[in-house]
Short mmCIF file of N, CA and C in Angstrom, two decimals:
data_model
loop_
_atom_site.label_atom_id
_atom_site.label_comp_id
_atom_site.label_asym_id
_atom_site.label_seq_id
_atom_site.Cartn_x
_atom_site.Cartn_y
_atom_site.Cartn_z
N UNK A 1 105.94 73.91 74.40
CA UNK A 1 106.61 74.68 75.44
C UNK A 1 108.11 74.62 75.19
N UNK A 2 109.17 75.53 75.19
CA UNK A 2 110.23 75.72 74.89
C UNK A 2 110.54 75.36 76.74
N UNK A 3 111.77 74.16 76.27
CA UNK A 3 112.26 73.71 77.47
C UNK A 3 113.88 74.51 77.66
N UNK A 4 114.36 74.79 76.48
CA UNK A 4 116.23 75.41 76.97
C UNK A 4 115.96 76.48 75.56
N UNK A 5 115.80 77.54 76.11
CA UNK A 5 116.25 78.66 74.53
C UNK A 5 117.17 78.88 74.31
N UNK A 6 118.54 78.07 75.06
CA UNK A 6 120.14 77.93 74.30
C UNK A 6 120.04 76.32 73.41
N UNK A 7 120.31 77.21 72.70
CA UNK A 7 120.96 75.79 71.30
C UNK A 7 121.95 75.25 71.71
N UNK A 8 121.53 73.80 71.22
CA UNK A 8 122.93 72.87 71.35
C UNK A 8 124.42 73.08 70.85
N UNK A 9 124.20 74.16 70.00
CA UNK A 9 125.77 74.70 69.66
C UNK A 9 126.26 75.68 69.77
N UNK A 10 125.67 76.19 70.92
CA UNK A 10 126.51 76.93 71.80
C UNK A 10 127.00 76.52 72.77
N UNK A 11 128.58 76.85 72.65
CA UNK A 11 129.53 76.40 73.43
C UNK A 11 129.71 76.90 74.89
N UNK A 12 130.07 76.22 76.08
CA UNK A 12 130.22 76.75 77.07
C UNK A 12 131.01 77.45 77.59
N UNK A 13 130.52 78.76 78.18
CA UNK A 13 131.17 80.10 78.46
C UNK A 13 130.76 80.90 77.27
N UNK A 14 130.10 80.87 76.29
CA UNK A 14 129.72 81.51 75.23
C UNK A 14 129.26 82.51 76.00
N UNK A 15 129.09 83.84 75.34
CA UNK A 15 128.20 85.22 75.82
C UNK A 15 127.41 85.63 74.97
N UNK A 16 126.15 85.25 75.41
CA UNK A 16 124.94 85.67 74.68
C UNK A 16 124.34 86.67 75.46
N UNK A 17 123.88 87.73 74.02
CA UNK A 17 123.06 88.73 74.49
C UNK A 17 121.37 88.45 74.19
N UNK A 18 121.06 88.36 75.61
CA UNK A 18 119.88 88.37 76.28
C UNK A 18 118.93 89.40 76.34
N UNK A 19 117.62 89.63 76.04
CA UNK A 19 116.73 90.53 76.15
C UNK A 19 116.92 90.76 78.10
N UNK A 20 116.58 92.30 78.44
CA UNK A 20 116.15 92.74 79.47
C UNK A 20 114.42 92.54 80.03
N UNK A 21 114.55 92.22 81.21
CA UNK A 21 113.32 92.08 81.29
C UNK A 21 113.11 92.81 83.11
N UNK A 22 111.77 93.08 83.01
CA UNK A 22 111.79 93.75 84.67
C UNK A 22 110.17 93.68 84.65
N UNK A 23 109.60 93.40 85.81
CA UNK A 23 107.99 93.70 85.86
C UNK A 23 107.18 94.85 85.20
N UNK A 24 106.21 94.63 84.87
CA UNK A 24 105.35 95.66 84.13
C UNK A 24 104.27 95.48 84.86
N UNK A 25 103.63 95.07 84.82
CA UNK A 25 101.97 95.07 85.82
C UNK A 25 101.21 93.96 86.17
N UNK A 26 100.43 93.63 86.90
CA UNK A 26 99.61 92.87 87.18
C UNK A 26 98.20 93.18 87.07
N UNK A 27 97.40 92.03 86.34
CA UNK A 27 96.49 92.60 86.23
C UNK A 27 95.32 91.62 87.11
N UNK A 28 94.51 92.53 87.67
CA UNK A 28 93.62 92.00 88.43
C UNK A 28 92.18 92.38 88.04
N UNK A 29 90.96 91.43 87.95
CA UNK A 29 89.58 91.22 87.88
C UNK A 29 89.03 91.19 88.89
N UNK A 30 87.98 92.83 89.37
CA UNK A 30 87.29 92.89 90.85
C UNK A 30 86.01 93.40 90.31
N UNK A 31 85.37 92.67 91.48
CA UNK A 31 84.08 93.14 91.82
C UNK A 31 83.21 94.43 91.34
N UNK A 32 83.91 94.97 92.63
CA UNK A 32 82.97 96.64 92.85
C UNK A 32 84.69 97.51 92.88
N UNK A 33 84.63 98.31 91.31
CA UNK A 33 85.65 99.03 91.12
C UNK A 33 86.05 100.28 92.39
N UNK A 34 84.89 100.53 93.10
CA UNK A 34 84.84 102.13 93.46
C UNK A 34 86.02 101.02 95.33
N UNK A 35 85.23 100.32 95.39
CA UNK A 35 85.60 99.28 96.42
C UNK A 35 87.30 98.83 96.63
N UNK A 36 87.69 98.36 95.51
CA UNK A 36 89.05 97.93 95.07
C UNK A 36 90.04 99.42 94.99
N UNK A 37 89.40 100.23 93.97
CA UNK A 37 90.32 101.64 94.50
C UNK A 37 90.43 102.08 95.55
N UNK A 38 89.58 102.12 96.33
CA UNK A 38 89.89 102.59 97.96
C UNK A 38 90.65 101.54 98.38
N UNK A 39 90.58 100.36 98.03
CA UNK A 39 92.08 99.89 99.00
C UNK A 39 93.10 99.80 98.51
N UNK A 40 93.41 100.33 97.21
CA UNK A 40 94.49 100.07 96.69
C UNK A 40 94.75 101.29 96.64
N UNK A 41 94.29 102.55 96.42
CA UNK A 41 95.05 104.05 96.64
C UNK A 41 95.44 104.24 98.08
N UNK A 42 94.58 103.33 99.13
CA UNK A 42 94.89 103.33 100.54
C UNK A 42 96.66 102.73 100.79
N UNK A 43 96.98 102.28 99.59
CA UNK A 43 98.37 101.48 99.64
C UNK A 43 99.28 102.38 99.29
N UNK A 44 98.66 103.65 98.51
CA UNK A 44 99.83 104.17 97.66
C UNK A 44 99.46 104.19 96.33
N UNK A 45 98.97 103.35 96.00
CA UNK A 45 98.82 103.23 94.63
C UNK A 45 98.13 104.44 94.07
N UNK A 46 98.52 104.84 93.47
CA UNK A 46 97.71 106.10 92.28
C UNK A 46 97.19 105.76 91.09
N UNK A 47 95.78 106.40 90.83
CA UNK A 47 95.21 106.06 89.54
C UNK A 47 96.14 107.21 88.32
N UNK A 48 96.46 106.00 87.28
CA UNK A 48 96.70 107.13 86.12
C UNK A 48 96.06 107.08 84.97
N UNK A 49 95.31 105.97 84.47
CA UNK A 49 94.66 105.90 83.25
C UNK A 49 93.44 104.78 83.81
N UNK A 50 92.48 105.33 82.75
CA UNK A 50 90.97 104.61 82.85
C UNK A 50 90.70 104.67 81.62
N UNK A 51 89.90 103.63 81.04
CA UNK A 51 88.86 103.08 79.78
C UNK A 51 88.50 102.27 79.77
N UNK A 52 86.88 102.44 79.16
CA UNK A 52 86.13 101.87 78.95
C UNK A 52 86.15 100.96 77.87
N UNK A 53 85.83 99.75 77.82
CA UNK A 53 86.02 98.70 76.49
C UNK A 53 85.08 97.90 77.29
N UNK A 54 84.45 97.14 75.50
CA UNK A 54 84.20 95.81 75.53
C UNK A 54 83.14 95.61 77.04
N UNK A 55 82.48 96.46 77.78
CA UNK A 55 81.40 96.30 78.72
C UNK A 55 82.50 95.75 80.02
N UNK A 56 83.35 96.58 80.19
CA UNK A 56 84.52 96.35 81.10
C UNK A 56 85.22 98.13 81.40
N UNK A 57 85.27 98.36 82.50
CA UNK A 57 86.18 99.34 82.76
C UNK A 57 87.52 98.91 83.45
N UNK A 58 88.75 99.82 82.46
CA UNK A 58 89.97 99.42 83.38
C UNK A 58 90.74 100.42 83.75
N UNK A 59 91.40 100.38 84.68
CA UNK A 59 92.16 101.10 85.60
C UNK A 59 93.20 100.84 85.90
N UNK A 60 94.73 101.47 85.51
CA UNK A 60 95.63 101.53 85.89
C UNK A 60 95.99 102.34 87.19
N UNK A 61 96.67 101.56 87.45
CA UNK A 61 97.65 102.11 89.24
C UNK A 61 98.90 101.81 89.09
N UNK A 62 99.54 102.83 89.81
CA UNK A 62 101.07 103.01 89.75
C UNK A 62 101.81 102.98 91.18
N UNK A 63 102.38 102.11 91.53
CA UNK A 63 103.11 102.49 93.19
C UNK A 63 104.58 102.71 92.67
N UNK A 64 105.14 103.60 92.43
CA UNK A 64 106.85 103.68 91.73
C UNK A 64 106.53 103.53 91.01
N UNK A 65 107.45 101.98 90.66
CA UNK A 65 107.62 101.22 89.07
C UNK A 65 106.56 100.23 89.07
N UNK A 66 105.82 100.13 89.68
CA UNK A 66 104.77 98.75 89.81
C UNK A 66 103.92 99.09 89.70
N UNK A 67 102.72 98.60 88.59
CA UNK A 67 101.85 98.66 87.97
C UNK A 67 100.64 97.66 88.18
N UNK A 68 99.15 98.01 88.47
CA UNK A 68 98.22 97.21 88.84
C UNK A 68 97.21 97.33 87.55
N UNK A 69 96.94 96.53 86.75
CA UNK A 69 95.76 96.84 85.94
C UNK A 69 94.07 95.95 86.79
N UNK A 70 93.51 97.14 87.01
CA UNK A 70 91.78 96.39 88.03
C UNK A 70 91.09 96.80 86.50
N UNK A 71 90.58 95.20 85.96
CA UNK A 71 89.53 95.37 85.40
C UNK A 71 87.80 95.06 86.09
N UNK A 72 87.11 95.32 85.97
CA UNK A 72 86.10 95.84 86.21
C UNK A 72 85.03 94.98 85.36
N UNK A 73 84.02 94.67 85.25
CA UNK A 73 83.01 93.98 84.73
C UNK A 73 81.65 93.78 85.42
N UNK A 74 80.42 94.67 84.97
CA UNK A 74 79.45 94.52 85.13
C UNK A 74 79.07 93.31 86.00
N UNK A 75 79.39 91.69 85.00
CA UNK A 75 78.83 90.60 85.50
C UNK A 75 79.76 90.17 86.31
N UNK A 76 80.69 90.69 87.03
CA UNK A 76 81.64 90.13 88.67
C UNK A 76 81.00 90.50 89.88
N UNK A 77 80.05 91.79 89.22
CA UNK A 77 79.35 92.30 90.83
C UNK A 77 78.84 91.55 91.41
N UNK A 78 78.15 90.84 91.35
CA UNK A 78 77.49 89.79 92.35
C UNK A 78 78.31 88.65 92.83
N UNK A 79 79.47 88.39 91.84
CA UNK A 79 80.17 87.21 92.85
C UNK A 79 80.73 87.83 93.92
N UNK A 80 80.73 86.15 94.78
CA UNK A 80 81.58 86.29 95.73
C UNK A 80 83.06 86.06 96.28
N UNK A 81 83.72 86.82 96.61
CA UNK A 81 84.88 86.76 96.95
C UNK A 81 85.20 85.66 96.78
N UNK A 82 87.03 85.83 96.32
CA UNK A 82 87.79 84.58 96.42
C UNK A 82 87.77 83.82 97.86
N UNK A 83 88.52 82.59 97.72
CA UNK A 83 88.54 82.00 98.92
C UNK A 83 89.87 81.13 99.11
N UNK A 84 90.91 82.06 98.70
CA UNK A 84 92.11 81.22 98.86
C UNK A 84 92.86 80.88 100.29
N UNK A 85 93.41 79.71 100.85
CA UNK A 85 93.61 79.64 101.65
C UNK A 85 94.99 80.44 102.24
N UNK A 86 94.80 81.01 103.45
CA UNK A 86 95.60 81.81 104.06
C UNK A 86 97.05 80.76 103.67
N UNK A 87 98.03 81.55 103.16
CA UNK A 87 99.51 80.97 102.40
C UNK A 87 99.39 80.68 101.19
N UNK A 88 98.16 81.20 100.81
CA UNK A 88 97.77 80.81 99.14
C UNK A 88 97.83 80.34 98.21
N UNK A 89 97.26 78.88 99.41
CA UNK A 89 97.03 77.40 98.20
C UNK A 89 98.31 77.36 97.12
N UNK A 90 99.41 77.55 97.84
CA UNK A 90 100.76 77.28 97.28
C UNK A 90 100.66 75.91 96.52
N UNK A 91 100.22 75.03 96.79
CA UNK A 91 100.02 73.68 96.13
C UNK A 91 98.97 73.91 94.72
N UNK A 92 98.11 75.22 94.66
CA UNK A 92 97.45 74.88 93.81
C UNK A 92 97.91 76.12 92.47
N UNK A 93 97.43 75.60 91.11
CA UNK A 93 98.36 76.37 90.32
C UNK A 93 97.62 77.63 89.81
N UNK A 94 98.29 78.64 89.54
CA UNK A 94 97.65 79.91 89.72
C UNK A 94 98.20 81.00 90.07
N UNK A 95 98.27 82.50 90.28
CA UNK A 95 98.82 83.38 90.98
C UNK A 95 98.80 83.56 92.64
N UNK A 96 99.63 83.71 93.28
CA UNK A 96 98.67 83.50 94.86
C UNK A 96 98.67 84.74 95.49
N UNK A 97 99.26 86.03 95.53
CA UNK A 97 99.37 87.12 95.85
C UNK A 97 100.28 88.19 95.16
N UNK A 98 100.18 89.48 95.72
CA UNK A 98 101.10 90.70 95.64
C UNK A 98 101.90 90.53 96.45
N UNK A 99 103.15 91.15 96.37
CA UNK A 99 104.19 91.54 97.48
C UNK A 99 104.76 93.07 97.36
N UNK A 100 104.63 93.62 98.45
CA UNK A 100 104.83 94.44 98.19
C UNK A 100 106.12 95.17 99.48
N UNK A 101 107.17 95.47 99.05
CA UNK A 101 108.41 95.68 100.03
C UNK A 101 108.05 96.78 100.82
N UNK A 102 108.84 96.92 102.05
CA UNK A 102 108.48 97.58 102.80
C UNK A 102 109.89 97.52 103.68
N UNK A 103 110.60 99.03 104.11
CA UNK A 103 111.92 98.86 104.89
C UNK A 103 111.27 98.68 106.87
N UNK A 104 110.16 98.98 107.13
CA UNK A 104 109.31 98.55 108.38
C UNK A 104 108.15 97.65 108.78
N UNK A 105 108.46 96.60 108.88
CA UNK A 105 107.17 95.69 109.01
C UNK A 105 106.17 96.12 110.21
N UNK A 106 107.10 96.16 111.18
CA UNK A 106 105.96 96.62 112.21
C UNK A 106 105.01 97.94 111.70
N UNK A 107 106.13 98.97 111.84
CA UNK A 107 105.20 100.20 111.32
C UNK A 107 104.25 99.48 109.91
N UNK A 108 104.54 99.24 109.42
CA UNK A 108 103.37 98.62 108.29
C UNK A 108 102.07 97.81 108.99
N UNK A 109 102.66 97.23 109.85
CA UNK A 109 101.41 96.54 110.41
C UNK A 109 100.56 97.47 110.93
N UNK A 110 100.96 98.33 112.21
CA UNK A 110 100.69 99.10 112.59
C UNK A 110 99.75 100.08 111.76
N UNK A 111 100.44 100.45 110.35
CA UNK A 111 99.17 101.46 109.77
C UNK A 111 98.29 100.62 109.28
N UNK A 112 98.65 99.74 109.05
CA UNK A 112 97.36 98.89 108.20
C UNK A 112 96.47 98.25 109.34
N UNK A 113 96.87 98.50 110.35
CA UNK A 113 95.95 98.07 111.56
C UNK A 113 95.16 99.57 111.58
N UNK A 114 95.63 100.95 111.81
CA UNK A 114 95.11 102.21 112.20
C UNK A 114 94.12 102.05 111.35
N UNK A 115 94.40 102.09 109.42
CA UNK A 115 93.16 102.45 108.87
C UNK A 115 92.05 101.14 108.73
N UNK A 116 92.43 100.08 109.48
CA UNK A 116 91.27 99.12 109.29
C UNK A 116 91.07 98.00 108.13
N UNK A 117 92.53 97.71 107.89
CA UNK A 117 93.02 97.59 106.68
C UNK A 117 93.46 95.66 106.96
N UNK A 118 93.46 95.73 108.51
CA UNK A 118 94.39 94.53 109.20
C UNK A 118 93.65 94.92 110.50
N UNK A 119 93.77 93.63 111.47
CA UNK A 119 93.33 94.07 112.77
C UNK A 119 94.32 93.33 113.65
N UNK A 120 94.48 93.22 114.77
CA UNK A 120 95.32 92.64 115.86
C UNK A 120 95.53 91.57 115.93
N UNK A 121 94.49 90.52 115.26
CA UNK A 121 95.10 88.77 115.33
C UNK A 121 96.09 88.69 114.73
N UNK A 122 96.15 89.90 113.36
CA UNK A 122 97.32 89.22 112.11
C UNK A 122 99.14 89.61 112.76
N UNK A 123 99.73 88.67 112.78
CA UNK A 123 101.02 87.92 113.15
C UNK A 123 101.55 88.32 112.36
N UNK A 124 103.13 88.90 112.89
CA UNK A 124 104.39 88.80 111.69
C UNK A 124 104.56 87.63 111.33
N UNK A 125 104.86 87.02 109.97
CA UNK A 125 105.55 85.81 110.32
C UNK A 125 107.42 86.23 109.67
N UNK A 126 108.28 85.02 110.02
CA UNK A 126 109.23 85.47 109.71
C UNK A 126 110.40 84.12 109.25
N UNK A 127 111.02 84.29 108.47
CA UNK A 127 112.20 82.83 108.37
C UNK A 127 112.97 82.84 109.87
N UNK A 128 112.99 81.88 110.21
CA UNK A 128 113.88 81.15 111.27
C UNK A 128 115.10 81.82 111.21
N UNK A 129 115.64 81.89 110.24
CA UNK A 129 116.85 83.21 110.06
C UNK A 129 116.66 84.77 110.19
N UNK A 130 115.73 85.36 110.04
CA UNK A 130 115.31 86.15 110.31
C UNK A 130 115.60 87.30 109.36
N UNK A 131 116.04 86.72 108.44
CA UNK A 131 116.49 87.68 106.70
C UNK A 131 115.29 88.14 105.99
N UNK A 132 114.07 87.61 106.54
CA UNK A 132 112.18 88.16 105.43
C UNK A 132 111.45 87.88 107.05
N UNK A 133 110.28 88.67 106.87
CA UNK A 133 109.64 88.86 108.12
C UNK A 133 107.97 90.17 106.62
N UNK A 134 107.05 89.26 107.21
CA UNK A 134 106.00 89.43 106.86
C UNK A 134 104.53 89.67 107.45
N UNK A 135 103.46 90.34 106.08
CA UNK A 135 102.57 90.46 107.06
C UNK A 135 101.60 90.34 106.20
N UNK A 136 100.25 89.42 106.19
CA UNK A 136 99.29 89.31 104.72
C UNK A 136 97.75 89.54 105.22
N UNK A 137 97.68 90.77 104.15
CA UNK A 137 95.85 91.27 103.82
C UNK A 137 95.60 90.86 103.30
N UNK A 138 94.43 90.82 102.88
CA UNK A 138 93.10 90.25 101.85
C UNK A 138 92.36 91.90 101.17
N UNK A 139 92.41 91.40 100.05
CA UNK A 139 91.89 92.70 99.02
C UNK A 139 90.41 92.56 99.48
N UNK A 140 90.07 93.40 98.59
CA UNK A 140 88.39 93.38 98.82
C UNK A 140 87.19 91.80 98.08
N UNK A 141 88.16 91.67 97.27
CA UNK A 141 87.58 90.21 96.75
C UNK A 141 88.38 88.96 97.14
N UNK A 142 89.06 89.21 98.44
CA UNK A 142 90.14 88.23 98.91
C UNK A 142 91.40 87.72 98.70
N UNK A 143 92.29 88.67 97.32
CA UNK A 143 92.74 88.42 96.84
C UNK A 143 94.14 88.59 97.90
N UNK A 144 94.94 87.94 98.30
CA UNK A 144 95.93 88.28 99.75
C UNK A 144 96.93 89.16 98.63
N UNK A 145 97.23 89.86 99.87
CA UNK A 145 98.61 90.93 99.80
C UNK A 145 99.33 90.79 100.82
N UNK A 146 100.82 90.68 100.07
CA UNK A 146 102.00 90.45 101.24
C UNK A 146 102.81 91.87 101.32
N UNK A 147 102.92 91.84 102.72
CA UNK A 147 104.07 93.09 102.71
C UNK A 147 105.56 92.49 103.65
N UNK A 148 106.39 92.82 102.90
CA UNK A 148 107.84 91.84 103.38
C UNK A 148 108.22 92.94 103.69
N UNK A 149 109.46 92.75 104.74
CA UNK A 149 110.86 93.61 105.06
C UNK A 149 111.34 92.38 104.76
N UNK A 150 112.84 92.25 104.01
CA UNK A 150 113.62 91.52 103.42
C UNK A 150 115.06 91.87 103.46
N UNK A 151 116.31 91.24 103.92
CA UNK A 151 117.53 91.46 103.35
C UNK A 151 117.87 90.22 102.75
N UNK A 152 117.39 89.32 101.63
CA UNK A 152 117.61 88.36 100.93
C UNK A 152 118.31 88.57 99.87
N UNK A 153 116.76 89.49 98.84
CA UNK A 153 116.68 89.58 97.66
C UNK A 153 116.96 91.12 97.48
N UNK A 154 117.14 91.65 97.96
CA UNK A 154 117.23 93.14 97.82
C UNK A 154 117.59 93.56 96.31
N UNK A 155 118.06 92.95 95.42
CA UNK A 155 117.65 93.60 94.13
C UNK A 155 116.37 93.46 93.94
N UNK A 156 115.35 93.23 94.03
CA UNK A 156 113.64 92.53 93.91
C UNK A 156 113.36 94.18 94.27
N UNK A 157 113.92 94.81 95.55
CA UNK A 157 113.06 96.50 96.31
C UNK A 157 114.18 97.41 95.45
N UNK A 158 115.09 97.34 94.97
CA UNK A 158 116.02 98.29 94.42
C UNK A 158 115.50 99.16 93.11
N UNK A 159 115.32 100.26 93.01
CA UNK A 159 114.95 100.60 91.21
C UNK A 159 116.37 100.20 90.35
N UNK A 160 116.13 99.84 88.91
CA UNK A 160 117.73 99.49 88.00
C UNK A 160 118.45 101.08 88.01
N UNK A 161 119.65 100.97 88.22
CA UNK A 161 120.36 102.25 87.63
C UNK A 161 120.61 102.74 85.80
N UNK A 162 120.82 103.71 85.83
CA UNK A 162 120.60 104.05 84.41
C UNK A 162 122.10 103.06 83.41
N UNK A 163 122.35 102.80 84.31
CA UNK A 163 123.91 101.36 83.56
C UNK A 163 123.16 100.72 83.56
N UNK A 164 122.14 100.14 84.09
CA UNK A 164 121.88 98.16 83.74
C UNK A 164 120.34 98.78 82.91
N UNK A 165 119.98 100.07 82.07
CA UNK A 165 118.50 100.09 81.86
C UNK A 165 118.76 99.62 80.39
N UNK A 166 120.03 99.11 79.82
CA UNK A 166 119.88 98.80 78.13
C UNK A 166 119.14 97.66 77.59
N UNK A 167 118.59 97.63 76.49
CA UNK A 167 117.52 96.58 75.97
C UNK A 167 117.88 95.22 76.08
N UNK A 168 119.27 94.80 75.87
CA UNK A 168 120.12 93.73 76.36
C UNK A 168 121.25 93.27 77.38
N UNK A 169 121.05 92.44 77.75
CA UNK A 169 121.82 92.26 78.72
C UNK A 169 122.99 90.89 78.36
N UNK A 170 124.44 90.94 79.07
CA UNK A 170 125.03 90.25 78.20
C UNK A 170 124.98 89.13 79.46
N UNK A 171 124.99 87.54 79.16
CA UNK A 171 124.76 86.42 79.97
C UNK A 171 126.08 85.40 79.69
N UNK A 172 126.81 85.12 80.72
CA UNK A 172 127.39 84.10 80.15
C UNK A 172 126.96 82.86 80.32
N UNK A 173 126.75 81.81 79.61
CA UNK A 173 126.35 80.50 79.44
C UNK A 173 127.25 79.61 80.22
N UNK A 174 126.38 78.94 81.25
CA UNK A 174 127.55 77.90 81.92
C UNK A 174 128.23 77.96 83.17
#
């Protein structure tokens, strides 16, 4: 495992150019494909590419810039749903959800309550400061989804402008 990818002889304040990096997709393993697309086009998400491989179908989805790959497999149909604990077994190691931004939490709750998506027990929760305020579903194989309103991180909901889209980025060290 690479612990520091700066060398010891580089000096401090040095400017190294850094690869760009930004999310590309997540990929997720479900059940019953026809199942998982209905709740995930129910989000927004749009199908754009499908194939078949290897006794597996996969499916790309697009929300903007965010990318879902659902693979698919004959022998998942019969299991049963995940069972991660609501805050998602943060202690245990692994992926624990989606997040997905949102400039209205309530109204979000609200639709995801209309189509049946969420029902009335589920709670905003929110920081004591009141800067992230949230709201978490369960996929069809349990997999939780978060939807935040946030003024924290707000580069995280921003698309890059066509100035910061170059292959490198320059970093200063230190």
């Amino acid at each position: 495992m690479i612990q520091n990818p700066l060398s010891a002889e580089q000096s401090e304040g040095e400017i190294l150019n850094l690869p760009r990096y930004r999310p590309h997709h997540t990929a997720i393993s479900v059940r019953d494909l026809a199942t998982s697309l209905s709740f995930y086009t129910g989000l927004g998400f749009e199908e754009i590419n499908r194939a078949e491989f290897d006794g597996a179908t996969l499916v790309h989805l697009q929300l903007e810039e965010y990318a879902l790959e659902l693979f698919a497999y004959e022998k998942n149909r019969q299991l049963p749903p995940l069972t991660p604990g609501f805050g998602n077994d943060l202690d245990v190691l692994g992926i624990k959800h989606l997040a997905l931004a949102t400039d209205d939490i309530q109204g979000t709750l609200a639709d995801l309550c209309s189509r049946g998506l969420a029902d009335e027990s589920i709670e905003i929760g929110a920081l004591p400061d009141g800067k992230a305020q949230w709201v978490f579903i369960q996929d069809p194989d349990g997999l939780w989804v978060e939807f935040i309103q946030e003024d924290r991180f707000s580069i995280y909901s921003q698309p890059w402008s066509d100035s910061n889209r170059s292959s490198s980025q320059a970093v200063r060290k230190g």
